[in-house]
Structure formats: structure tokens, C-alpha cells
XYZ file of C-alpha atoms in Angstrom:
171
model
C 44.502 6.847 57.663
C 46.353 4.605 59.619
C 44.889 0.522 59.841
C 43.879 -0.789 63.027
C 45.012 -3.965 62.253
C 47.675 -5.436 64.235
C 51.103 -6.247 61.737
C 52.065 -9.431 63.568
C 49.639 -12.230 63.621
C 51.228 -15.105 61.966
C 50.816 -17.934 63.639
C 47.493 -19.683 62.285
C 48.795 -19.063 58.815
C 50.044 -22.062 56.445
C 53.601 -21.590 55.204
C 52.275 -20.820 51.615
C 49.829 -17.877 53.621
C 52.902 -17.041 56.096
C 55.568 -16.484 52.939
C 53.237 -14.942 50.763
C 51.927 -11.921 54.075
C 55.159 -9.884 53.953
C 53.830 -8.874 50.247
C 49.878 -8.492 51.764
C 51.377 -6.498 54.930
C 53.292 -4.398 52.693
C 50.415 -3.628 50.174
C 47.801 -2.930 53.246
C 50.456 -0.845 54.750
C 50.656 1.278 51.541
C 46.633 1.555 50.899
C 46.322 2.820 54.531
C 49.664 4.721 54.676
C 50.307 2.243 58.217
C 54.064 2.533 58.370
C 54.202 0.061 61.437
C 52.446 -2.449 58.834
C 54.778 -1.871 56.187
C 57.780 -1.780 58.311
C 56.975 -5.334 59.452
C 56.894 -6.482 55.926
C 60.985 -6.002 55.684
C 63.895 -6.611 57.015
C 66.679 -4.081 58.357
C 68.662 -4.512 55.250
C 65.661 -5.109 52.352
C 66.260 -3.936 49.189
C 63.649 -2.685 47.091
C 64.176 -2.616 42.844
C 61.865 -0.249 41.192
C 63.921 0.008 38.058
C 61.767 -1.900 35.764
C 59.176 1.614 36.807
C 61.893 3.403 35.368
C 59.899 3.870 31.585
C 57.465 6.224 33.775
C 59.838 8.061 35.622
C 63.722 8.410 35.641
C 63.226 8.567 39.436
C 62.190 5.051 39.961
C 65.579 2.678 40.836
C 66.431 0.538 43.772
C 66.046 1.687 47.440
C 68.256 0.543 50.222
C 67.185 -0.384 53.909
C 63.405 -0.666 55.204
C 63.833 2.645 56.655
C 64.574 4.378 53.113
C 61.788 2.236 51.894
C 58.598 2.967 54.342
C 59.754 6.382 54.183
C 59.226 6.875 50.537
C 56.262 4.654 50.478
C 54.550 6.524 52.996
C 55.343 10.119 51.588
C 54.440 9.818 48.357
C 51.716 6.364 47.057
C 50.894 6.013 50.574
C 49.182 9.870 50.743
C 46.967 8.421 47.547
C 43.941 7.136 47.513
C 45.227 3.525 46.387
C 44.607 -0.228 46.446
C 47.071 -2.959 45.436
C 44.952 -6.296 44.980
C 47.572 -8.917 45.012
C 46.128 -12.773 43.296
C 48.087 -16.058 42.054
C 50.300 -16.019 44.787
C 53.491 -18.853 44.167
C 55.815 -20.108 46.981
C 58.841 -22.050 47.786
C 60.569 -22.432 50.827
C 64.002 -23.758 51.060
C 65.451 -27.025 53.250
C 66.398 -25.231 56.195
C 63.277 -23.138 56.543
C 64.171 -19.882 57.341
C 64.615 -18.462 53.648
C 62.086 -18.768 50.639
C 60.791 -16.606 47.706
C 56.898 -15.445 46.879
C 55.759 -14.237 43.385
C 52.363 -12.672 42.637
C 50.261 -10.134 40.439
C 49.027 -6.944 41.374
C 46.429 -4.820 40.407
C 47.634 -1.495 41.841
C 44.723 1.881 41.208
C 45.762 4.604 42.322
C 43.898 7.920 42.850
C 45.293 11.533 43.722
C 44.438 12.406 47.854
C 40.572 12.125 48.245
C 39.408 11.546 44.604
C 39.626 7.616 45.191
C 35.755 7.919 46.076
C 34.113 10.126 43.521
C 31.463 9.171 41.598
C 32.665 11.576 38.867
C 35.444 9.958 36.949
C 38.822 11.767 37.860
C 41.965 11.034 36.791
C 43.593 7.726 37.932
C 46.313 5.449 37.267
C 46.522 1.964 36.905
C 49.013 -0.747 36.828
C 49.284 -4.505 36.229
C 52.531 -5.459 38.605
C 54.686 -8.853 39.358
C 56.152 -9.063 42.762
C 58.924 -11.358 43.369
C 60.475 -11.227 46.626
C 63.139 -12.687 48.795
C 62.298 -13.625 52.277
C 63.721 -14.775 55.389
C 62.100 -16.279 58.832
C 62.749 -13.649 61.400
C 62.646 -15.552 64.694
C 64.115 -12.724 67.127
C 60.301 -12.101 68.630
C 59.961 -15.623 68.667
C 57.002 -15.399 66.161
C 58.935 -17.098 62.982
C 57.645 -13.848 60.945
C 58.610 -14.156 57.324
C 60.058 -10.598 56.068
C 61.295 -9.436 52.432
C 64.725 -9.114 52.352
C 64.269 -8.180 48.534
C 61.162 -7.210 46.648
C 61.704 -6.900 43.116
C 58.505 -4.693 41.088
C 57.785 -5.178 37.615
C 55.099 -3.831 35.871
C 53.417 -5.870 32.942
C 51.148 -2.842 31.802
C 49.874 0.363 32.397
C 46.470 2.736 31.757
C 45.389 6.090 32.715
C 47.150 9.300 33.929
C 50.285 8.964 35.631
C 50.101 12.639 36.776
C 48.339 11.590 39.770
C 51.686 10.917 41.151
C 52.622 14.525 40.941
C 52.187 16.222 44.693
C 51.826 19.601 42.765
C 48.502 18.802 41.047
C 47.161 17.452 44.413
C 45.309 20.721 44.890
């Protein structure tokens, strides 16, 4: 289900709140599968390194452009029943002002398509995750949006099934 909420509001945020929203955009954008959202997250030419996922699956590496990487977002984690909870949120911003980097935690839980919400206990799939990204102050819509250039994803730990992935056992 797609969010209502706009992706580019920016302006009454601190710096520290302003570097650290391409990461919150991004993980909204997943939990509601709101491509717009996550697209405004990155820029044209972000790189995304999933290689440290690679122990789970050999398919798991780095994905070029934001296009590549809203596309696989949205067709696979963002058809789950998912929330990333992102906490402890670090920031620096460099001299000029236009390029910084954010770390953070997340707790990512992810469900198989409509199972998030059962009171029985299904299968699910948790992670413990660090974020470090790359950003860069996109002025061209004269907002001063910060946008990941590169998001780096490692994960810390790990619990539960990760055949929920799997589209075949979706039902």
C-alpha cells in the first residue's frame, strides 16, 4: 500500500534530522512499498552494497543507480509485510555543506505478504542492520534535500526463517 505522505518536506528539519531522512524516507518507502518515497531517498547515480547479506543469499551484492535500486526494493521486501525501525542515528557534515555521511541501527521484521498481522505466530525474519551512507545536498528543486549517494547494509545478526523471502512460498 502506497504512503500518503508527501517525500519532500525538509525544511523544518535540523541538519542532524535533514542528513539522517534519506535513510527514514528510504525505510518508510520500503514498509509501504512507496517507490516515489524511496526514490527521493537517492540520487541518480547511488550505489547500494548488500554484500555483507551475502552469508544468506549468494544473490545479495551491490546495485547500481536508484532506478536498479527502487526497482528491486519494491519487487521483492517491499511486497512483505515489513518494518525497518531505524535508532542511534550519527552525523557529520562536511565544510562546504553539500556532502556528509549518516550511520544508524536497524531493526528490520519482516513477514511474508499479509501474515505481518496474525495473531498466530507465522514464520518471520528478523535482522539487526548498520546503515552507513553517503549523502549529498541536492539543491536542483531548490529544497537543499539531502540524498544517499551510497548506502552501505550490514547486518550484525539474524533470527527466524529466512524463507519468507522466497516469492514461491507466498501462497
Amino acid at each position: 500500500m502506497a504512503s500518503p505522505i508527501k517525500a519532500l518536506n525538509t525544511n523544518h528539519l535540523t541538519p542532524h534530522e535533514a542528513i539522517s531522512d534519506p535513510l527514514i524516507r528510504n525505510a518508510l518507502g520500503i514498509d509501504t512499498n512507496n517507490k516515489t518515497l524511496m526514490t527521493s531517498a537517492f540520487t541518480p547515480d547511488a550505489v547500494q552494497d548488500m554484500t555483507a547479506l551475502a552469508f544468506l543469499d549468494s544473490h545479495f551484492g551491490t546495485t547500481h543507480g536508484r532506478d536498479a535500486i527502487v526497482s528491486m526494493a519494491s519487487s521483492t521486501v517491499g511486497r512483505m509485510d515489513t518494518t525497518h525501525m531505524l535508532s542511534n542515528f550519527r552525523t557529520s557534515i562536511s565544510d562546504n555543506g553539500f556532502t556528509g555521511t549518516v550511520t544508524c541501527y536497524a531493526l528490520a521484521q519482516h513477514w511474508r505478504p499479509g501474515q505481518g498481522r496474525s495473531f498466530a505466530f507465522e514464520s518471520r525474519f528478523l535482522m539487526g542492520n548498520q546503515y552507513e551512507g553517503e549523502v549529498v545536498r541536492d539543491e536542483s528543486e531548490g529544497q537543499g534535500v539531502w540524498r544517499l549517494r551510497k548506502l552501505v547494509i550490514r547486518t550484525m545478526w539474524t533470527e527466524g526463517d529466512f524463507g519468507v523471502f522466497d516469492p514461491a512460498s507466498w501462497g
